[in-house]
């Protein structure tokens, strides 16, 4: 039970099901060092090169191979997605009781491919811009072209956002006091919806 709890806590950090890590440990633990490195090379090649196709082994348990292959792919993509430190990946694999040589090979290959994987994920993932800064200014309109006297406050809001490709973009708009209060209320509602239940 202790082993499963540790494995669960480390694998959830990378959003990997415990069963997937266990499948990798079971299949990888049965392979020799050279066979495991070849297995990893095939998985990395399949992820980065769409024309590469890994063939299932003719002997052995095909189901175990497919489970380990899927688990390895998940672990690689999650580690790249979260830009996981070598120590985090190392801990997950150690907790899964993979041999030290297998862990070293996995971490080495992940380090070699991580940047290209992150670039591929950034291009293929769906993500919204992230608000990183906000600036505002209050102006007071006294009159306009259409009316002699307006006398209303206008807020100029600029949101600085980081786009999925890493670039910075400003989004500017104006709003009245009531519109700004509505926006703040909706943002507070969204924050409350995102909070985990207690």
CSV table of C-alpha atoms in Angstrom, one decimal:
chain,number,residue,atom,x,y,z
A,1,UNK,CA,0.0,0.0,0.0
A,2,UNK,CA,2.8,2.4,0.8
A,3,UNK,CA,4.4,1.9,-2.6
A,4,UNK,CA,1.1,2.6,-4.4
A,5,UNK,CA,0.6,5.8,-2.3
A,6,UNK,CA,4.0,7.2,-3.1
A,7,UNK,CA,3.6,6.2,-6.8
A,8,UNK,CA,0.2,7.8,-6.9
A,9,UNK,CA,1.4,11.1,-5.3
A,10,UNK,CA,4.3,11.5,-7.7
A,11,UNK,CA,2.4,10.4,-10.9
A,12,UNK,CA,-0.5,12.8,-10.2
A,13,UNK,CA,2.0,15.6,-10.1
A,14,UNK,CA,2.5,14.9,-13.8
A,15,UNK,CA,-1.1,13.8,-14.5
A,16,UNK,CA,-0.2,10.2,-15.2
A,17,UNK,CA,-2.4,7.4,-14.0
A,18,UNK,CA,-0.7,5.0,-11.6
A,19,UNK,CA,-1.7,2.1,-13.7
A,20,UNK,CA,0.2,3.6,-16.6
A,21,UNK,CA,3.4,3.9,-14.6
A,22,UNK,CA,2.9,0.4,-13.3
A,23,UNK,CA,2.6,-0.9,-16.9
A,24,UNK,CA,5.8,0.8,-17.9
A,25,UNK,CA,7.6,-0.6,-14.8
A,26,UNK,CA,6.3,-4.2,-15.4
A,27,UNK,CA,7.2,-4.2,-19.1
A,28,UNK,CA,10.4,-2.2,-18.8
A,29,UNK,CA,11.7,-4.2,-15.9
A,30,UNK,CA,11.5,-7.4,-18.0
A,31,UNK,CA,13.7,-5.8,-20.8
A,32,UNK,CA,17.5,-5.7,-20.9
A,33,UNK,CA,19.2,-2.4,-21.1
A,34,UNK,CA,19.7,-2.4,-24.9
A,35,UNK,CA,16.1,-3.6,-25.5
A,36,UNK,CA,14.7,-0.9,-23.2
A,37,UNK,CA,16.8,1.9,-24.9
A,38,UNK,CA,15.5,0.6,-28.3
A,39,UNK,CA,12.0,0.6,-27.0
A,40,UNK,CA,12.4,4.3,-25.8
A,41,UNK,CA,14.0,5.3,-29.1
A,42,UNK,CA,11.0,3.9,-30.9
A,43,UNK,CA,8.5,5.8,-28.7
A,44,UNK,CA,10.4,9.1,-29.1
A,45,UNK,CA,10.6,8.5,-32.8
A,46,UNK,CA,6.9,7.9,-33.1
A,47,UNK,CA,6.1,11.0,-31.1
A,48,UNK,CA,8.4,13.3,-33.1
A,49,UNK,CA,8.2,11.7,-36.6
A,50,UNK,CA,4.8,10.9,-37.9
A,51,UNK,CA,6.1,8.7,-40.7
A,52,UNK,CA,7.9,6.5,-38.2
A,53,UNK,CA,6.0,3.4,-37.2
A,54,UNK,CA,6.9,1.0,-34.4
A,55,UNK,CA,6.1,-2.6,-34.9
A,56,UNK,CA,4.8,-4.7,-32.1
A,57,UNK,CA,7.2,-7.4,-31.1
A,58,UNK,CA,6.5,-10.8,-32.6
A,59,UNK,CA,7.1,-12.7,-29.4
A,60,UNK,CA,6.0,-11.9,-25.9
A,61,UNK,CA,2.9,-10.3,-24.4
A,62,UNK,CA,1.5,-7.8,-27.0
A,63,UNK,CA,-1.0,-6.4,-24.5
A,64,UNK,CA,1.9,-5.6,-22.1
A,65,UNK,CA,3.8,-4.0,-24.9
A,66,UNK,CA,0.9,-1.8,-25.9
A,67,UNK,CA,0.2,-0.8,-22.3
A,68,UNK,CA,3.9,0.1,-21.7
A,69,UNK,CA,4.0,2.0,-25.0
A,70,UNK,CA,1.0,4.1,-24.2
A,71,UNK,CA,2.3,4.7,-20.6
A,72,UNK,CA,5.7,5.7,-21.9
A,73,UNK,CA,4.1,8.1,-24.4
A,74,UNK,CA,1.9,9.6,-21.7
A,75,UNK,CA,4.9,10.0,-19.3
A,76,UNK,CA,7.0,11.6,-22.1
A,77,UNK,CA,4.3,14.1,-23.2
A,78,UNK,CA,3.3,15.0,-19.6
A,79,UNK,CA,6.9,15.6,-18.6
A,80,UNK,CA,7.4,17.8,-21.7
A,81,UNK,CA,4.1,19.6,-21.2
A,82,UNK,CA,4.9,20.5,-17.6
A,83,UNK,CA,8.6,21.0,-18.3
A,84,UNK,CA,9.2,18.6,-15.5
A,85,UNK,CA,12.6,18.6,-13.8
A,86,UNK,CA,14.8,15.5,-14.2
A,87,UNK,CA,14.4,14.9,-10.5
A,88,UNK,CA,10.6,14.7,-10.8
A,89,UNK,CA,10.7,12.2,-13.7
A,90,UNK,CA,13.5,10.3,-11.9
A,91,UNK,CA,11.4,10.0,-8.8
A,92,UNK,CA,8.4,8.7,-10.7
A,93,UNK,CA,10.5,6.0,-12.4
A,94,UNK,CA,12.4,5.1,-9.2
A,95,UNK,CA,9.1,4.7,-7.3
A,96,UNK,CA,7.9,2.4,-10.1
A,97,UNK,CA,11.0,0.3,-9.4
A,98,UNK,CA,12.6,0.6,-12.8
A,99,UNK,CA,16.3,-0.4,-12.9
A,100,UNK,CA,18.8,2.5,-12.6
A,101,UNK,CA,20.1,2.0,-16.1
A,102,UNK,CA,16.6,2.3,-17.5
A,103,UNK,CA,15.9,5.5,-15.5
A,104,UNK,CA,19.2,7.1,-16.7
A,105,UNK,CA,18.4,6.2,-20.3
A,106,UNK,CA,14.8,7.5,-20.1
A,107,UNK,CA,16.0,10.8,-18.5
A,108,UNK,CA,18.8,11.3,-21.0
A,109,UNK,CA,16.5,10.8,-24.0
A,110,UNK,CA,13.8,13.0,-22.5
A,111,UNK,CA,16.3,15.8,-22.0
A,112,UNK,CA,17.5,15.4,-25.6
A,113,UNK,CA,14.0,15.6,-27.0
A,114,UNK,CA,12.2,17.9,-24.5
A,115,UNK,CA,12.7,21.2,-26.3
A,116,UNK,CA,11.4,19.8,-29.7
A,117,UNK,CA,8.5,18.1,-27.9
A,118,UNK,CA,7.6,21.3,-26.1
A,119,UNK,CA,7.7,23.2,-29.4
A,120,UNK,CA,5.5,20.6,-31.1
A,121,UNK,CA,3.0,20.6,-28.1
A,122,UNK,CA,2.9,24.4,-28.3
A,123,UNK,CA,1.9,24.3,-32.0
A,124,UNK,CA,-0.6,21.5,-31.7
A,125,UNK,CA,-2.2,22.3,-28.3
A,126,UNK,CA,-5.3,24.4,-27.8
A,127,UNK,CA,-4.6,27.0,-25.2
A,128,UNK,CA,-5.9,30.5,-24.6
A,129,UNK,CA,-3.8,33.6,-24.0
A,130,UNK,CA,-2.8,34.1,-20.3
A,131,UNK,CA,-3.4,37.5,-18.7
A,132,UNK,CA,-0.1,38.6,-17.1
A,133,UNK,CA,-0.7,42.3,-16.4
A,134,UNK,CA,-3.5,44.8,-16.3
A,135,UNK,CA,-3.4,48.6,-16.6
A,136,UNK,CA,-6.4,50.9,-16.2
A,137,UNK,CA,-7.1,54.6,-16.4
A,138,UNK,CA,-10.2,56.6,-15.5
A,139,UNK,CA,-11.2,59.5,-17.8
A,140,UNK,CA,-14.2,61.7,-17.4
A,141,UNK,CA,-16.1,62.7,-20.6
A,142,UNK,CA,-17.5,66.2,-20.2
A,143,UNK,CA,-19.0,66.5,-23.7
A,144,UNK,CA,-19.0,64.7,-27.1
A,145,UNK,CA,-19.6,65.5,-30.7
A,146,UNK,CA,-23.3,64.4,-30.5
A,147,UNK,CA,-24.2,65.8,-27.1
A,148,UNK,CA,-23.4,69.1,-25.5
A,149,UNK,CA,-22.8,67.6,-22.0
A,150,UNK,CA,-22.1,63.9,-21.3
A,151,UNK,CA,-20.4,64.0,-17.8
A,152,UNK,CA,-19.7,60.3,-17.5
A,153,UNK,CA,-16.7,58.3,-16.3
A,154,UNK,CA,-15.0,56.0,-18.8
A,155,UNK,CA,-12.5,53.3,-17.9
A,156,UNK,CA,-9.6,52.5,-20.3
A,157,UNK,CA,-8.5,48.9,-19.6
A,158,UNK,CA,-5.4,47.3,-21.1
A,159,UNK,CA,-4.8,43.6,-20.5
A,160,UNK,CA,-1.3,42.4,-21.3
A,161,UNK,CA,-1.5,38.7,-22.4
A,162,UNK,CA,1.0,36.0,-23.2
A,163,UNK,CA,0.0,34.1,-26.3
A,164,UNK,CA,0.4,30.3,-26.6
A,165,UNK,CA,3.5,30.9,-28.8
A,166,UNK,CA,5.1,33.0,-26.0
A,167,UNK,CA,4.6,36.4,-27.6
A,168,UNK,CA,3.1,39.3,-25.6
A,169,UNK,CA,0.0,41.1,-26.9
A,170,UNK,CA,-2.1,44.0,-25.5
A,171,UNK,CA,-5.9,43.8,-25.5
A,172,UNK,CA,-7.4,47.2,-24.9
A,173,UNK,CA,-11.1,48.3,-24.4
A,174,UNK,CA,-13.2,51.0,-22.8
A,175,UNK,CA,-16.1,50.5,-20.5
A,176,UNK,CA,-18.5,52.4,-18.2
A,177,UNK,CA,-18.6,52.0,-14.5
A,178,UNK,CA,-21.5,49.5,-14.7
A,179,UNK,CA,-19.8,47.4,-17.4
A,180,UNK,CA,-16.6,47.3,-15.3
A,181,UNK,CA,-18.6,46.2,-12.2
A,182,UNK,CA,-20.2,43.5,-14.3
A,183,UNK,CA,-16.8,42.3,-15.6
A,184,UNK,CA,-15.4,42.1,-12.0
A,185,UNK,CA,-18.5,40.2,-10.8
A,186,UNK,CA,-18.1,37.7,-13.7
A,187,UNK,CA,-14.4,37.2,-13.0
A,188,UNK,CA,-15.1,36.6,-9.3
A,189,UNK,CA,-17.8,34.1,-10.3
A,190,UNK,CA,-15.3,32.3,-12.6
A,191,UNK,CA,-12.7,32.2,-9.8
A,192,UNK,CA,-15.3,30.7,-7.4
A,193,UNK,CA,-16.2,28.1,-10.0
A,194,UNK,CA,-12.6,27.1,-10.4
A,195,UNK,CA,-12.0,26.6,-6.7
A,196,UNK,CA,-12.0,23.0,-5.7
A,197,UNK,CA,-14.9,22.0,-3.4
A,198,UNK,CA,-14.1,22.0,0.3
